[in-house]
Amino acid sequence: MTNMTAKLKNINKTTKNNAVTYGIVIAAYVIVQLLIFSGNLSSLMKGLLVPLCTYAILAVSLNLVVGILGELSLGHAGFMCVGAFASAFFSKCMKDVITLVPLRFFLALVIGAAVAALFGILIGIPVLRLKGDYLAIVTLAFGEIIKNLVNVLYIGKDSNGFHFSMKDSMSLKLEPDGMIIVNGPQGITGTPNDSNFTISILLLLLTLFIIIRLVHSRDGRAIMAIRDNRIAAESVGINITKYKLMAFTISAALAGVAGVLYAHNLSTLTANTNNFGYNMSIMILVFVVLGGIGSLRGSMIAAVILTLLPELLRELADYRMLIYAIVLIVMMIFNWSPKSIQWREKNLAALKNKMKKGAQ
């Protein structure tokens, strides 16, 4: 009877915790919509709404590999890049064929996620046999390879079909009626702007739902067992390769979804160091670390705060990056310092006791 009561308490605590996570996202959406309708949201902030959701999805999906699986991956921007360019290529080709925007965007999402998942499998099979720093270096190299491949790829379309080249646009030898779809370093221009804040929030909720369901499933427990003790997990019959590849592939697919959102929010999609290079991969990892490794809610909140902060401090010109760096240090100390953790636990316990006494 005591064990049953303890299990029910754990279930209720987990359900409540998950409800709070979903509630934060829904509350944020409602508040933003009220600000938009009342005219109190600046054009700058409106332009940041989709990127905020994109970075939140990237942070939450990377936390599946770093926090839940316990492996260090620095190739997340590569999966985002694959999803972005695959979906943008599809949308530009189908722009005049599929005029129903929701259907076209849904298909683009499916294609972006599927292509990113495929790359996740292809990369994951050989790479996941590595551990620690070696895995980080190889995944970082993968992201750089993808970015550089996109920059030398030229694809055009005319009455004779598709033409490919890795030299320049002139080598495509298109007919007069032809159009260049992927133009090397200039990327893809003219992708329809199909993503919006509502769709972004729905995809963020879907990402949270998928990962939360996975974490609390039998597969999720197997993945966490591998993280905690690989040898013990293997000794009880857990297929290490299978579950590591599962987590890596799901994370890659969700990064592809973020890439689709990103691509359909821009008029021109290019692959450079800032948006699809190692800078982006490290920035996503920073979101995960500062928000708390293994904490989906923390990753999401850290992604929003650290994306908004440089823009909100833009008026301070030269000092904004200094303040940004100080905030990073303070957040790191607050989240990971043993004394800070002890202080938080002590105050949370005291607050809970006060609330219980007040309820009585």
Coordinates of C-alpha atoms in Angstrom, one line a residue:
M1 CA 0.0 0.0 0.0
T2 CA 2.9 2.4 0.9
N3 CA 4.6 1.6 -2.5
M4 CA 1.3 2.3 -4.3
T5 CA 0.9 5.6 -2.6
A6 CA 4.5 6.6 -3.4
K7 CA 4.0 5.7 -7.1
L8 CA 0.8 7.8 -7.3
K9 CA 2.6 10.7 -5.7
N10 CA 5.4 10.5 -8.3
I11 CA 2.9 10.2 -11.1
N12 CA 1.0 13.3 -9.8
K13 CA 4.3 15.2 -9.4
T14 CA 5.4 14.3 -13.0
T15 CA 2.0 15.2 -14.4
K16 CA 2.0 18.5 -12.6
N17 CA 5.5 19.3 -13.7
N18 CA 4.7 18.6 -17.3
A19 CA 1.5 20.6 -17.1
V20 CA 3.5 23.6 -15.8
T21 CA 5.9 23.3 -18.8
Y22 CA 3.0 23.3 -21.3
G23 CA 1.3 26.0 -19.4
I24 CA 4.3 28.3 -19.6
V25 CA 4.3 28.0 -23.5
I26 CA 0.5 28.5 -23.7
A27 CA 0.6 31.5 -21.3
A28 CA 3.4 33.1 -23.3
Y29 CA 1.4 32.7 -26.5
V30 CA -1.7 34.3 -25.0
I31 CA 0.3 37.2 -23.5
V32 CA 2.0 37.9 -26.9
Q33 CA -1.3 37.7 -28.8
L34 CA -2.9 40.2 -26.3
L35 CA 0.1 42.6 -26.8
I36 CA -0.2 42.3 -30.6
F37 CA -3.9 43.0 -30.6
S38 CA -3.5 46.0 -28.2
G39 CA -0.6 47.3 -30.4
N40 CA 1.9 47.3 -27.6
L41 CA 4.4 44.9 -29.3
S42 CA 7.1 46.6 -31.4
S43 CA 7.9 45.4 -34.9
L44 CA 11.3 44.2 -33.7
M45 CA 9.7 41.9 -31.2
K46 CA 7.2 40.7 -33.8
G47 CA 10.1 39.7 -36.0
L48 CA 11.7 37.7 -33.2
L49 CA 8.7 35.6 -32.4
V50 CA 9.4 32.8 -34.9
P51 CA 13.2 32.7 -34.2
L52 CA 12.5 32.5 -30.4
C53 CA 10.4 29.3 -31.0
T54 CA 13.0 28.0 -33.4
Y55 CA 15.8 28.3 -30.9
A56 CA 13.5 26.8 -28.2
I57 CA 12.8 23.8 -30.3
L58 CA 16.6 23.4 -31.1
A59 CA 17.5 23.7 -27.4
V60 CA 14.8 21.2 -26.2
S61 CA 15.7 18.7 -29.0
L62 CA 19.5 18.9 -28.3
N63 CA 18.7 18.3 -24.6
L64 CA 17.5 14.8 -25.6
V65 CA 21.0 13.9 -26.7
V66 CA 23.0 15.9 -24.2
G67 CA 20.8 15.7 -21.1
I68 CA 18.7 12.5 -21.5
L69 CA 21.2 10.3 -23.5
G70 CA 24.3 11.9 -21.9
E71 CA 26.3 12.4 -25.1
L72 CA 27.9 15.6 -26.3
S73 CA 26.9 16.6 -29.8
L74 CA 28.0 19.7 -31.7
G75 CA 26.4 18.9 -35.0
H76 CA 22.9 20.2 -34.3
A77 CA 23.2 23.1 -36.7
G78 CA 24.0 20.6 -39.4
F79 CA 20.7 18.8 -39.0
M80 CA 18.9 22.2 -38.9
C81 CA 20.7 23.2 -42.1
V82 CA 19.6 19.9 -43.8
G83 CA 16.0 20.4 -42.8
A84 CA 16.0 24.1 -43.8
F85 CA 17.4 23.6 -47.3
A86 CA 15.4 20.4 -48.1
S87 CA 12.1 22.1 -47.1
A88 CA 13.0 25.4 -48.8
F89 CA 13.9 23.6 -52.0
F90 CA 10.5 21.7 -51.9
S91 CA 8.5 24.9 -51.1
K92 CA 10.1 26.9 -53.9
C93 CA 9.6 24.2 -56.5
M94 CA 5.9 23.6 -55.4
K95 CA 5.1 27.3 -54.9
D96 CA 2.9 27.5 -58.0
V97 CA 1.8 23.9 -58.0
I98 CA 0.5 23.6 -54.4
T99 CA -1.4 26.8 -53.7
L100 CA -2.9 25.7 -50.5
V101 CA -0.4 27.1 -47.9
P102 CA -1.2 24.8 -44.9
L103 CA -0.8 21.7 -47.1
R104 CA 2.4 22.9 -48.7
F105 CA 3.9 23.9 -45.3
F106 CA 2.9 20.6 -43.7
L107 CA 4.6 18.7 -46.6
A108 CA 7.7 20.9 -46.2
L109 CA 7.7 20.0 -42.5
V110 CA 7.5 16.3 -43.2
I111 CA 10.2 16.5 -45.8
G112 CA 12.5 18.6 -43.6
A113 CA 12.1 16.3 -40.6
A114 CA 12.5 13.1 -42.7
V115 CA 15.7 14.3 -44.4
A116 CA 17.2 15.4 -41.1
A117 CA 16.2 12.1 -39.5
L118 CA 17.8 10.2 -42.4
F119 CA 21.1 12.2 -42.0
G120 CA 20.8 11.5 -38.2
I121 CA 20.7 7.7 -38.9
L122 CA 23.5 7.9 -41.5
I123 CA 25.7 9.9 -39.2
G124 CA 24.6 8.2 -36.0
I125 CA 25.5 4.6 -37.0
P126 CA 29.3 5.1 -37.2
V127 CA 29.5 8.2 -34.9
L128 CA 27.7 6.9 -31.8
R129 CA 30.3 4.2 -31.3
L130 CA 32.5 7.1 -30.1
K131 CA 32.2 8.8 -26.7
G132 CA 32.9 12.2 -25.1
D133 CA 35.2 14.6 -26.9
Y134 CA 35.6 12.3 -29.9
L135 CA 31.9 12.3 -30.6
A136 CA 31.7 16.1 -30.2
I137 CA 34.6 16.6 -32.7
V138 CA 33.1 14.3 -35.3
T139 CA 29.6 15.8 -35.0
L140 CA 31.1 19.3 -35.2
A141 CA 32.9 18.3 -38.4
F142 CA 29.6 16.9 -39.8
G143 CA 27.9 20.3 -39.3
E144 CA 30.8 22.1 -41.1
I145 CA 30.8 19.6 -44.0
I146 CA 27.0 20.1 -44.5
K147 CA 27.4 23.9 -44.5
N148 CA 30.3 23.8 -47.0
L149 CA 28.5 21.3 -49.3
V150 CA 25.4 23.6 -49.5
N151 CA 27.7 26.5 -50.4
V152 CA 29.1 24.8 -53.5
L153 CA 25.8 23.3 -54.7
Y154 CA 24.0 24.8 -57.7
I155 CA 20.6 23.5 -58.7
G156 CA 18.4 24.8 -61.5
K157 CA 15.2 23.8 -63.2
D158 CA 13.9 24.3 -66.7
S159 CA 11.7 22.5 -69.3
N160 CA 14.2 19.7 -69.4
G161 CA 14.1 19.0 -65.7
F162 CA 16.6 19.6 -62.9
H163 CA 20.3 20.5 -63.5
F164 CA 23.0 20.1 -60.9
S165 CA 26.5 21.6 -60.7
M166 CA 29.2 22.2 -58.0
K167 CA 31.1 24.8 -60.1
D168 CA 28.9 27.8 -60.8
S169 CA 25.4 28.8 -62.0
M170 CA 26.6 29.2 -65.6
S171 CA 27.5 25.5 -65.6
L172 CA 23.9 24.6 -65.2
K173 CA 23.2 25.5 -68.9
L174 CA 19.6 26.4 -68.3
E175 CA 17.1 27.1 -71.0
P176 CA 15.8 30.7 -71.2
D177 CA 12.7 29.7 -69.2
G178 CA 14.8 28.1 -66.5
M179 CA 15.3 29.3 -62.9
I180 CA 18.0 28.8 -60.4
I181 CA 16.7 27.3 -57.2
V182 CA 19.9 26.8 -55.1
N183 CA 22.6 29.3 -56.0
G184 CA 25.7 28.3 -54.1
P185 CA 26.8 30.7 -51.4
Q186 CA 23.8 32.9 -52.3
G187 CA 21.5 30.1 -51.1
I188 CA 17.8 29.9 -51.9
T189 CA 15.9 33.1 -52.7
G190 CA 12.1 33.4 -52.8
T191 CA 11.0 30.8 -50.3
P192 CA 7.4 31.4 -49.3
N193 CA 7.0 32.9 -45.8
D194 CA 4.6 30.2 -44.6
S195 CA 5.8 30.0 -40.9
N196 CA 4.2 32.2 -38.3
F197 CA 4.0 32.5 -34.5
T198 CA 1.0 30.3 -34.0
I199 CA 2.5 27.5 -36.1
S200 CA 5.8 27.9 -34.2
I201 CA 4.1 27.6 -30.8
L202 CA 2.2 24.5 -32.0
L203 CA 5.5 22.9 -33.2
L204 CA 7.2 23.8 -29.9
L205 CA 4.4 22.1 -27.9
L206 CA 4.6 19.1 -30.2
T207 CA 8.4 18.9 -29.6
L208 CA 7.9 19.1 -25.9
F209 CA 5.1 16.4 -26.1
I210 CA 7.3 14.0 -28.1
I211 CA 10.3 14.3 -25.8
I212 CA 8.3 14.2 -22.6
R213 CA 6.4 11.1 -23.8
L214 CA 9.7 9.5 -24.8
V215 CA 11.4 10.3 -21.5
H216 CA 8.6 8.7 -19.4
S217 CA 8.3 5.7 -21.7
R218 CA 10.1 2.3 -21.5
D219 CA 12.5 3.5 -24.3
G220 CA 13.2 6.7 -22.3
R221 CA 14.1 4.8 -19.2
A222 CA 16.4 2.6 -21.3
I223 CA 18.1 5.7 -22.7
M224 CA 18.6 7.2 -19.2
A225 CA 19.9 3.8 -18.0
I226 CA 22.6 4.0 -20.7
R227 CA 23.4 7.6 -19.6
D228 CA 23.8 6.6 -16.0
N229 CA 25.8 3.4 -16.4
R230 CA 26.5 2.0 -19.9
I231 CA 28.0 -1.3 -18.6
A232 CA 25.1 -2.0 -16.2
A233 CA 22.6 -1.2 -18.9
E234 CA 24.3 -3.6 -21.4
S235 CA 24.5 -6.3 -18.8
V236 CA 20.7 -6.4 -18.3
G237 CA 20.1 -6.8 -22.1
I238 CA 19.5 -3.1 -23.2
N239 CA 20.6 -2.7 -26.8
I240 CA 23.0 0.3 -26.5
T241 CA 23.3 1.0 -30.2
K242 CA 19.5 0.9 -30.8
Y243 CA 18.5 3.3 -28.1
K244 CA 21.4 5.7 -28.7
L245 CA 20.5 5.8 -32.4
M246 CA 16.8 6.3 -31.5
A247 CA 17.5 9.4 -29.4
F248 CA 20.0 10.8 -31.9
T249 CA 17.6 10.4 -34.8
I250 CA 14.6 11.9 -33.0
S251 CA 16.8 14.8 -31.9
A252 CA 18.0 15.3 -35.5
A253 CA 14.4 15.2 -36.9
L254 CA 13.2 17.9 -34.4
A255 CA 16.2 20.0 -35.4
G256 CA 15.1 19.6 -39.0
V257 CA 11.6 20.9 -38.0
A258 CA 13.3 23.9 -36.4
G259 CA 15.2 24.4 -39.7
V260 CA 11.9 24.4 -41.7
L261 CA 10.5 27.1 -39.4
Y262 CA 13.7 29.1 -39.8
A263 CA 13.8 28.7 -43.7
H264 CA 10.1 29.7 -44.1
N265 CA 10.6 32.9 -42.1
L266 CA 13.3 34.4 -44.4
S267 CA 13.2 35.7 -47.9
T268 CA 16.7 34.5 -48.6
L269 CA 18.2 31.4 -47.0
T270 CA 22.0 31.1 -46.9
A271 CA 24.4 28.8 -45.1
N272 CA 27.1 30.7 -43.2
T273 CA 29.0 30.3 -39.9
N274 CA 26.5 32.4 -37.9
N275 CA 23.3 30.5 -38.8
F276 CA 24.4 27.0 -39.6
G277 CA 28.0 26.8 -38.5
Y278 CA 29.8 25.9 -35.3
N279 CA 28.7 29.2 -33.8
M280 CA 25.1 28.1 -33.9
S281 CA 25.8 24.6 -32.6
I282 CA 27.7 26.1 -29.6
M283 CA 25.0 28.6 -29.0
I284 CA 22.3 25.9 -28.8
L285 CA 24.6 23.9 -26.4
V286 CA 24.9 27.1 -24.3
F287 CA 21.1 27.2 -24.0
V288 CA 21.0 23.6 -22.9
V289 CA 23.8 24.0 -20.3
L290 CA 22.5 27.3 -18.8
G291 CA 19.0 26.0 -18.7
G292 CA 20.0 22.9 -16.9
I293 CA 21.2 19.6 -18.6
G294 CA 18.2 17.3 -18.7
S295 CA 15.7 20.2 -18.0
L296 CA 13.5 20.7 -21.0
R297 CA 11.7 23.7 -19.4
G298 CA 15.1 25.3 -18.4
S299 CA 16.5 24.9 -22.0
M300 CA 13.4 26.5 -23.4
I301 CA 13.5 29.5 -21.0
A302 CA 17.3 29.9 -21.5
A303 CA 16.9 30.0 -25.3
V304 CA 14.2 32.7 -25.0
I305 CA 16.1 34.9 -22.5
L306 CA 19.5 34.6 -24.3
T307 CA 17.9 35.3 -27.7
L308 CA 16.0 38.4 -26.5
L309 CA 18.8 39.8 -24.4
P310 CA 21.1 41.1 -27.1
E311 CA 18.1 42.7 -28.9
L312 CA 16.8 44.4 -25.8
L313 CA 20.2 45.7 -25.0
R314 CA 20.9 47.0 -28.6
E315 CA 20.5 50.6 -27.5
L316 CA 23.5 50.3 -25.2
A317 CA 25.7 49.8 -28.3
D318 CA 29.2 48.7 -27.2
Y319 CA 28.1 47.6 -23.7
R320 CA 25.4 45.2 -24.7
M321 CA 27.8 42.2 -25.3
L322 CA 29.5 42.9 -22.0
I323 CA 26.2 42.8 -20.2
Y324 CA 25.3 39.7 -22.1
A325 CA 28.5 38.0 -21.0
I326 CA 27.9 39.0 -17.3
V327 CA 24.3 37.6 -17.5
L328 CA 25.8 34.3 -18.9
I329 CA 28.2 34.1 -15.9
V330 CA 25.5 34.9 -13.4
M331 CA 23.1 32.3 -14.9
M332 CA 25.9 29.7 -14.9
I333 CA 26.7 30.3 -11.2
F334 CA 23.0 30.4 -10.2
N335 CA 22.3 27.1 -12.0
W336 CA 25.4 25.1 -11.2
S337 CA 27.1 26.4 -8.0
P338 CA 26.6 23.9 -5.1
K339 CA 25.9 26.7 -2.7
S340 CA 23.3 28.2 -5.1
I341 CA 21.6 24.9 -5.5
Q342 CA 21.5 24.4 -1.7
W343 CA 20.1 27.9 -1.2
R344 CA 17.4 27.3 -3.9
E345 CA 16.4 24.0 -2.3
K346 CA 16.2 25.5 1.2
N347 CA 14.1 28.4 0.1
L348 CA 11.8 26.2 -2.0
A349 CA 11.2 23.9 0.9
A350 CA 10.5 26.9 3.2
L351 CA 8.0 28.3 0.6
K352 CA 6.2 24.9 0.3
N353 CA 5.9 24.7 4.1
K354 CA 4.4 28.2 4.2
M355 CA 1.9 27.4 1.4
K356 CA 0.8 24.2 3.3
K357 CA 0.3 26.1 6.5
G358 CA -1.7 28.8 4.6
A359 CA -3.9 26.1 3.0
Q360 CA -4.6 24.6 6.4

